[in-house]
């Protein structure tokens, strides 16, 4: 099993957090497979930066769409968390 870090826009991020969005449509450039772990990092397209929020899930069912895209279910969705940025010690 692999872990995939992927960007997700704020509206979609919130929908996953509130369990209203239980699937993801993606280009299959990572060879997603059931059981893989996804770390969805909230990405603000206006600032073109990560917000520091993330949510993790496991990939369940997968179906191909038009050959280069897949739809996969999100199972075992965790709680949203903040990514901490540790400062390096200057000692």
mmCIF file of N, CA and C in Angstrom:
data_model
loop_
_atom_site.group_PDB
_atom_site.id
_atom_site.type_symbol
_atom_site.label_atom_id
_atom_site.label_comp_id
_atom_site.label_asym_id
_atom_site.label_seq_id
_atom_site.Cartn_x
_atom_site.Cartn_y
_atom_site.Cartn_z
ATOM 1 N N UNK A 1 0.833 -1.182 0.000
ATOM 2 C CA UNK A 1 0.000 0.000 0.000
ATOM 3 C C UNK A 1 0.877 1.246 0.000
ATOM 4 N N UNK A 2 0.380 2.257 -0.698
ATOM 5 C CA UNK A 2 1.109 3.519 -0.819
ATOM 6 C C UNK A 2 0.357 4.632 -0.103
ATOM 7 N N UNK A 3 1.088 5.703 0.166
ATOM 8 C CA UNK A 3 0.477 6.920 0.682
ATOM 9 C C UNK A 3 0.612 7.985 -0.386
ATOM 10 N N UNK A 4 -0.496 8.644 -0.716
ATOM 11 C CA UNK A 4 -0.530 9.692 -1.733
ATOM 12 C C UNK A 4 -0.889 11.016 -1.074
ATOM 13 N N UNK A 5 -0.030 12.023 -1.215
ATOM 14 C CA UNK A 5 -0.347 13.372 -0.740
ATOM 15 C C UNK A 5 -0.946 14.123 -1.926
ATOM 16 N N UNK A 6 -2.193 14.603 -1.761
ATOM 17 C CA UNK A 6 -2.878 15.271 -2.861
ATOM 18 C C UNK A 6 -3.452 16.612 -2.405
ATOM 19 N N UNK A 7 -3.553 17.531 -3.349
ATOM 20 C CA UNK A 7 -4.153 18.839 -3.082
ATOM 21 C C UNK A 7 -5.672 18.716 -3.146
ATOM 22 N N UNK A 8 -6.351 19.518 -2.316
ATOM 23 C CA UNK A 8 -7.804 19.581 -2.371
ATOM 24 C C UNK A 8 -8.226 21.019 -2.070
ATOM 25 N N UNK A 9 -9.120 21.562 -2.883
ATOM 26 C CA UNK A 9 -9.575 22.944 -2.723
ATOM 27 C C UNK A 9 -10.457 23.072 -1.489
ATOM 28 N N UNK A 10 -10.530 24.263 -0.897
ATOM 29 C CA UNK A 10 -11.251 24.468 0.365
ATOM 30 C C UNK A 10 -12.697 23.972 0.393
ATOM 31 N N UNK A 11 -13.493 24.250 -0.615
ATOM 32 C CA UNK A 11 -14.895 23.791 -0.607
ATOM 33 C C UNK A 11 -14.986 22.270 -0.549
ATOM 34 N N UNK A 12 -14.146 21.603 -1.313
ATOM 35 C CA UNK A 12 -14.141 20.140 -1.319
ATOM 36 C C UNK A 12 -13.579 19.595 -0.009
ATOM 37 N N UNK A 13 -12.570 20.268 0.522
ATOM 38 C CA UNK A 13 -11.983 19.869 1.797
ATOM 39 C C UNK A 13 -13.052 19.863 2.891
ATOM 40 N N UNK A 14 -13.823 20.944 2.964
ATOM 41 C CA UNK A 14 -14.872 21.041 3.980
ATOM 42 C C UNK A 14 -15.941 19.962 3.783
ATOM 43 N N UNK A 15 -16.269 19.678 2.539
ATOM 44 C CA UNK A 15 -17.265 18.629 2.264
ATOM 45 C C UNK A 15 -16.766 17.266 2.725
ATOM 46 N N UNK A 16 -15.480 16.992 2.562
ATOM 47 C CA UNK A 16 -14.914 15.730 3.057
ATOM 48 C C UNK A 16 -14.950 15.733 4.584
ATOM 49 N N UNK A 17 -14.577 16.865 5.199
ATOM 50 C CA UNK A 17 -14.571 16.959 6.665
ATOM 51 C C UNK A 17 -15.936 16.672 7.260
ATOM 52 N N UNK A 18 -16.988 17.165 6.624
ATOM 53 C CA UNK A 18 -18.348 16.979 7.132
ATOM 54 C C UNK A 18 -19.026 15.729 6.572
ATOM 55 N N UNK A 19 -18.226 14.873 5.915
ATOM 56 C CA UNK A 19 -18.712 13.580 5.394
ATOM 57 C C UNK A 19 -19.787 13.710 4.320
ATOM 58 N N UNK A 20 -19.848 14.884 3.667
ATOM 59 C CA UNK A 20 -20.799 15.067 2.563
ATOM 60 C C UNK A 20 -20.193 14.603 1.241
ATOM 61 N N UNK A 21 -18.880 14.612 1.148
ATOM 62 C CA UNK A 21 -18.173 14.162 -0.058
ATOM 63 C C UNK A 21 -17.413 12.908 0.327
ATOM 64 N N UNK A 22 -17.823 11.772 -0.233
ATOM 65 C CA UNK A 22 -17.235 10.484 0.151
ATOM 66 C C UNK A 22 -16.502 9.813 -1.006
ATOM 67 N N UNK A 23 -16.144 10.612 -2.001
ATOM 68 C CA UNK A 23 -15.465 10.085 -3.180
ATOM 69 C C UNK A 23 -14.497 11.137 -3.700
ATOM 70 N N UNK A 24 -13.616 10.726 -4.584
ATOM 71 C CA UNK A 24 -12.664 11.644 -5.197
ATOM 72 C C UNK A 24 -12.499 11.260 -6.662
ATOM 73 N N UNK A 25 -12.485 12.259 -7.537
ATOM 74 C CA UNK A 25 -12.229 12.073 -8.964
ATOM 75 C C UNK A 25 -10.826 12.582 -9.231
ATOM 76 N N UNK A 26 -9.975 11.741 -9.781
ATOM 77 C CA UNK A 26 -8.569 12.095 -9.990
ATOM 78 C C UNK A 26 -8.039 11.518 -11.283
ATOM 79 N N UNK A 27 -7.051 12.211 -11.827
ATOM 80 C CA UNK A 27 -6.277 11.642 -12.918
ATOM 81 C C UNK A 27 -5.503 10.473 -12.323
ATOM 82 N N UNK A 28 -5.503 9.351 -13.005
ATOM 83 C CA UNK A 28 -4.842 8.162 -12.462
ATOM 84 C C UNK A 28 -3.367 8.129 -12.854
ATOM 85 N N UNK A 29 -2.649 9.149 -12.423
ATOM 86 C CA UNK A 29 -1.222 9.220 -12.715
ATOM 87 C C UNK A 29 -0.378 8.645 -11.579
ATOM 88 N N UNK A 30 -1.046 8.084 -10.574
ATOM 89 C CA UNK A 30 -0.341 7.538 -9.412
ATOM 90 C C UNK A 30 -0.644 6.060 -9.176
ATOM 91 N N UNK A 31 -1.418 5.473 -10.085
ATOM 92 C CA UNK A 31 -1.793 4.066 -9.952
ATOM 93 C C UNK A 31 -2.449 3.787 -8.593
ATOM 94 N N UNK A 32 -3.513 4.542 -8.289
ATOM 95 C CA UNK A 32 -4.257 4.363 -7.050
ATOM 96 C C UNK A 32 -4.800 2.943 -6.967
ATOM 97 N N UNK A 33 -4.746 2.358 -5.789
ATOM 98 C CA UNK A 33 -5.303 1.026 -5.581
ATOM 99 C C UNK A 33 -6.069 0.986 -4.254
ATOM 100 N N UNK A 34 -7.069 0.109 -4.146
ATOM 101 C CA UNK A 34 -7.799 -0.003 -2.881
ATOM 102 C C UNK A 34 -6.846 -0.308 -1.730
ATOM 103 N N UNK A 35 -7.083 0.354 -0.616
ATOM 104 C CA UNK A 35 -6.224 0.172 0.549
ATOM 105 C C UNK A 35 -5.138 1.218 0.665
ATOM 106 N N UNK A 36 -4.865 1.933 -0.427
ATOM 107 C CA UNK A 36 -3.877 3.018 -0.358
ATOM 108 C C UNK A 36 -4.393 4.103 0.575
ATOM 109 N N UNK A 37 -3.476 4.841 1.121
ATOM 110 C CA UNK A 37 -3.774 5.919 2.060
ATOM 111 C C UNK A 37 -3.644 7.246 1.307
ATOM 112 N N UNK A 38 -4.587 8.182 1.514
ATOM 113 C CA UNK A 38 -4.478 9.512 0.912
ATOM 114 C C UNK A 38 -4.423 10.565 2.017
ATOM 115 N N UNK A 39 -3.507 11.500 1.854
ATOM 116 C CA UNK A 39 -3.406 12.662 2.725
ATOM 117 C C UNK A 39 -3.824 13.843 1.866
ATOM 118 N N UNK A 40 -5.011 14.383 2.156
ATOM 119 C CA UNK A 40 -5.557 15.491 1.370
ATOM 120 C C UNK A 40 -5.181 16.793 2.062
ATOM 121 N N UNK A 41 -4.308 17.563 1.408
ATOM 122 C CA UNK A 41 -3.841 18.833 1.960
ATOM 123 C C UNK A 41 -4.618 19.968 1.311
ATOM 124 N N UNK A 42 -5.260 20.780 2.150
ATOM 125 C CA UNK A 42 -6.083 21.873 1.638
ATOM 126 C C UNK A 42 -5.205 22.895 0.910
ATOM 127 N N UNK A 43 -5.602 23.211 -0.318
ATOM 128 C CA UNK A 43 -4.870 24.114 -1.208
ATOM 129 C C UNK A 43 -5.775 25.276 -1.574
ATOM 130 N N UNK A 44 -5.309 26.483 -1.334
ATOM 131 C CA UNK A 44 -6.089 27.674 -1.680
ATOM 132 C C UNK A 44 -5.676 28.145 -3.070
ATOM 133 N N UNK A 45 -6.549 28.013 -4.067
ATOM 134 C CA UNK A 45 -6.176 28.393 -5.432
ATOM 135 C C UNK A 45 -5.989 29.905 -5.605
ATOM 136 N N UNK A 46 -6.555 30.690 -4.697
ATOM 137 C CA UNK A 46 -6.398 32.147 -4.791
ATOM 138 C C UNK A 46 -4.991 32.583 -4.378
ATOM 139 N N UNK A 47 -4.484 32.009 -3.303
ATOM 140 C CA UNK A 47 -3.146 32.368 -2.821
ATOM 141 C C UNK A 47 -2.074 31.458 -3.398
ATOM 142 N N UNK A 48 -2.526 30.344 -3.974
ATOM 143 C CA UNK A 48 -1.620 29.330 -4.523
ATOM 144 C C UNK A 48 -0.687 28.782 -3.447
ATOM 145 N N UNK A 49 -1.282 28.569 -2.251
ATOM 146 C CA UNK A 49 -0.520 28.034 -1.123
ATOM 147 C C UNK A 49 -1.377 27.031 -0.355
ATOM 148 N N UNK A 50 -0.697 26.151 0.373
ATOM 149 C CA UNK A 50 -1.388 25.257 1.275
ATOM 150 C C UNK A 50 -1.860 26.049 2.485
ATOM 151 N N UNK A 51 -3.026 25.677 3.027
ATOM 152 C CA UNK A 51 -3.574 26.381 4.186
ATOM 153 C C UNK A 51 -3.017 25.840 5.501
ATOM 154 N N UNK A 52 -2.430 24.668 5.462
ATOM 155 C CA UNK A 52 -1.936 24.032 6.680
ATOM 156 C C UNK A 52 -2.896 22.995 7.241
ATOM 157 N N UNK A 53 -4.079 22.856 6.631
ATOM 158 C CA UNK A 53 -5.064 21.870 7.072
ATOM 159 C C UNK A 53 -4.932 20.606 6.218
ATOM 160 N N UNK A 54 -5.173 19.461 6.840
ATOM 161 C CA UNK A 54 -5.149 18.201 6.096
ATOM 162 C C UNK A 54 -6.144 17.237 6.706
ATOM 163 N N UNK A 55 -6.528 16.263 5.903
ATOM 164 C CA UNK A 55 -7.387 15.173 6.367
ATOM 165 C C UNK A 55 -6.926 13.898 5.668
ATOM 166 N N UNK A 56 -6.979 12.796 6.384
ATOM 167 C CA UNK A 56 -6.485 11.535 5.844
ATOM 168 C C UNK A 56 -7.609 10.521 5.708
ATOM 169 N N UNK A 57 -7.466 9.656 4.718
ATOM 170 C CA UNK A 57 -8.472 8.620 4.457
ATOM 171 C C UNK A 57 -7.813 7.429 3.769
ATOM 172 N N UNK A 58 -8.596 6.379 3.646
ATOM 173 C CA UNK A 58 -8.175 5.189 2.928
ATOM 174 C C UNK A 58 -9.017 5.073 1.667
ATOM 175 N N UNK A 59 -8.394 4.609 0.589
ATOM 176 C CA UNK A 59 -9.114 4.409 -0.667
ATOM 177 C C UNK A 59 -9.866 3.089 -0.597
ATOM 178 N N UNK A 60 -11.158 3.166 -0.916
ATOM 179 C CA UNK A 60 -11.985 1.956 -0.965
ATOM 180 C C UNK A 60 -12.162 1.497 -2.405
ATOM 181 N N UNK A 61 -13.387 1.519 -2.872
ATOM 182 C CA UNK A 61 -13.726 1.109 -4.236
ATOM 183 C C UNK A 61 -13.134 2.074 -5.250
ATOM 184 N N UNK A 62 -12.667 1.555 -6.380
ATOM 185 C CA UNK A 62 -12.136 2.382 -7.474
ATOM 186 C C UNK A 62 -12.803 1.959 -8.768
ATOM 187 N N UNK A 63 -13.152 2.952 -9.589
ATOM 188 C CA UNK A 63 -13.644 2.663 -10.933
ATOM 189 C C UNK A 63 -12.994 3.642 -11.900
ATOM 190 N N UNK A 64 -12.643 3.159 -13.080
ATOM 191 C CA UNK A 64 -12.046 4.018 -14.110
ATOM 192 C C UNK A 64 -13.147 4.738 -14.857
ATOM 193 N N UNK A 65 -12.845 5.948 -15.328
ATOM 194 C CA UNK A 65 -13.838 6.699 -16.082
ATOM 195 C C UNK A 65 -13.520 6.632 -17.566
ATOM 196 N N UNK A 66 -12.652 7.501 -18.041
ATOM 197 C CA UNK A 66 -12.373 7.548 -19.476
ATOM 198 C C UNK A 66 -10.967 7.069 -19.820
ATOM 199 N N UNK A 67 -10.399 6.246 -18.979
ATOM 200 C CA UNK A 67 -9.088 5.700 -19.267
ATOM 201 C C UNK A 67 -7.960 6.358 -18.510
ATOM 202 N N UNK A 68 -8.028 7.675 -18.290
ATOM 203 C CA UNK A 68 -6.947 8.314 -17.548
ATOM 204 C C UNK A 68 -7.414 8.899 -16.219
ATOM 205 N N UNK A 69 -8.690 8.696 -15.873
ATOM 206 C CA UNK A 69 -9.206 9.174 -14.600
ATOM 207 C C UNK A 69 -9.870 8.032 -13.842
ATOM 208 N N UNK A 70 -9.887 8.184 -12.513
ATOM 209 C CA UNK A 70 -10.557 7.223 -11.654
ATOM 210 C C UNK A 70 -11.430 7.963 -10.653
ATOM 211 N N UNK A 71 -12.439 7.266 -10.183
ATOM 212 C CA UNK A 71 -13.239 7.725 -9.059
ATOM 213 C C UNK A 71 -13.008 6.705 -7.964
ATOM 214 N N UNK A 72 -12.637 7.182 -6.771
ATOM 215 C CA UNK A 72 -12.469 6.246 -5.675
ATOM 216 C C UNK A 72 -13.225 6.719 -4.443
ATOM 217 N N UNK A 73 -13.700 5.746 -3.673
ATOM 218 C CA UNK A 73 -14.413 6.072 -2.441
ATOM 219 C C UNK A 73 -13.401 6.348 -1.339
ATOM 220 N N UNK A 74 -13.813 7.215 -0.416
ATOM 221 C CA UNK A 74 -12.992 7.556 0.743
ATOM 222 C C UNK A 74 -13.585 6.845 1.953
ATOM 223 N N UNK A 75 -12.813 5.943 2.540
ATOM 224 C CA UNK A 75 -13.271 5.230 3.727
ATOM 225 C C UNK A 75 -12.303 5.516 4.874
ATOM 226 N N UNK A 76 -12.736 5.243 6.069
ATOM 227 C CA UNK A 76 -11.915 5.485 7.265
ATOM 228 C C UNK A 76 -11.368 6.916 7.271
ATOM 229 N N UNK A 77 -12.253 7.869 7.023
ATOM 230 C CA UNK A 77 -11.851 9.281 6.974
ATOM 231 C C UNK A 77 -11.590 9.757 8.398
ATOM 232 N N UNK A 78 -10.415 10.357 8.588
ATOM 233 C CA UNK A 78 -10.050 10.862 9.905
ATOM 234 C C UNK A 78 -10.599 12.252 10.160
ATOM 235 N N UNK A 79 -10.158 12.839 11.234
ATOM 236 C CA UNK A 79 -10.527 14.211 11.576
ATOM 237 C C UNK A 79 -9.518 15.160 10.944
ATOM 238 N N UNK A 80 -9.970 16.363 10.562
ATOM 239 C CA UNK A 80 -9.022 17.329 10.012
ATOM 240 C C UNK A 80 -8.001 17.744 11.065
ATOM 241 N N UNK A 81 -6.768 17.955 10.610
ATOM 242 C CA UNK A 81 -5.700 18.386 11.504
ATOM 243 C C UNK A 81 -4.900 19.496 10.851
ATOM 244 N N UNK A 82 -4.137 20.200 11.666
ATOM 245 C CA UNK A 82 -3.245 21.243 11.159
ATOM 246 C C UNK A 82 -1.849 20.670 11.010
ATOM 247 N N UNK A 83 -1.198 21.060 9.954
ATOM 248 C CA UNK A 83 0.194 20.668 9.758
ATOM 249 C C UNK A 83 1.046 21.686 10.491
ATOM 250 N N UNK A 84 1.905 21.208 11.371
ATOM 251 C CA UNK A 84 2.771 22.147 12.089
ATOM 252 C C UNK A 84 4.076 22.290 11.329
ATOM 253 N N UNK A 85 4.551 23.489 11.343
ATOM 254 C CA UNK A 85 5.847 23.768 10.703
ATOM 255 C C UNK A 85 6.850 24.035 11.813
ATOM 256 N N UNK A 86 7.747 23.092 12.000
ATOM 257 C CA UNK A 86 8.749 23.244 13.054
ATOM 258 C C UNK A 86 9.906 24.093 12.555
ATOM 259 N N UNK A 87 10.337 24.984 13.405
ATOM 260 C CA UNK A 87 11.502 25.797 13.079
ATOM 261 C C UNK A 87 12.756 25.006 13.442
ATOM 262 N N UNK A 88 13.757 25.125 12.587
ATOM 263 C CA UNK A 88 15.017 24.458 12.871
ATOM 264 C C UNK A 88 15.759 25.187 13.971
ATOM 265 N N UNK A 89 16.402 24.423 14.810
ATOM 266 C CA UNK A 89 17.186 25.008 15.871
ATOM 267 C C UNK A 89 18.434 25.648 15.284
ATOM 268 N N UNK A 90 18.818 26.793 15.797
ATOM 269 C CA UNK A 90 19.998 27.488 15.270
ATOM 270 C C UNK A 90 21.175 27.349 16.210
ATOM 271 N N UNK A 91 21.130 26.361 17.106
ATOM 272 C CA UNK A 91 22.232 26.158 18.066
ATOM 273 C C UNK A 91 23.430 25.570 17.391
#
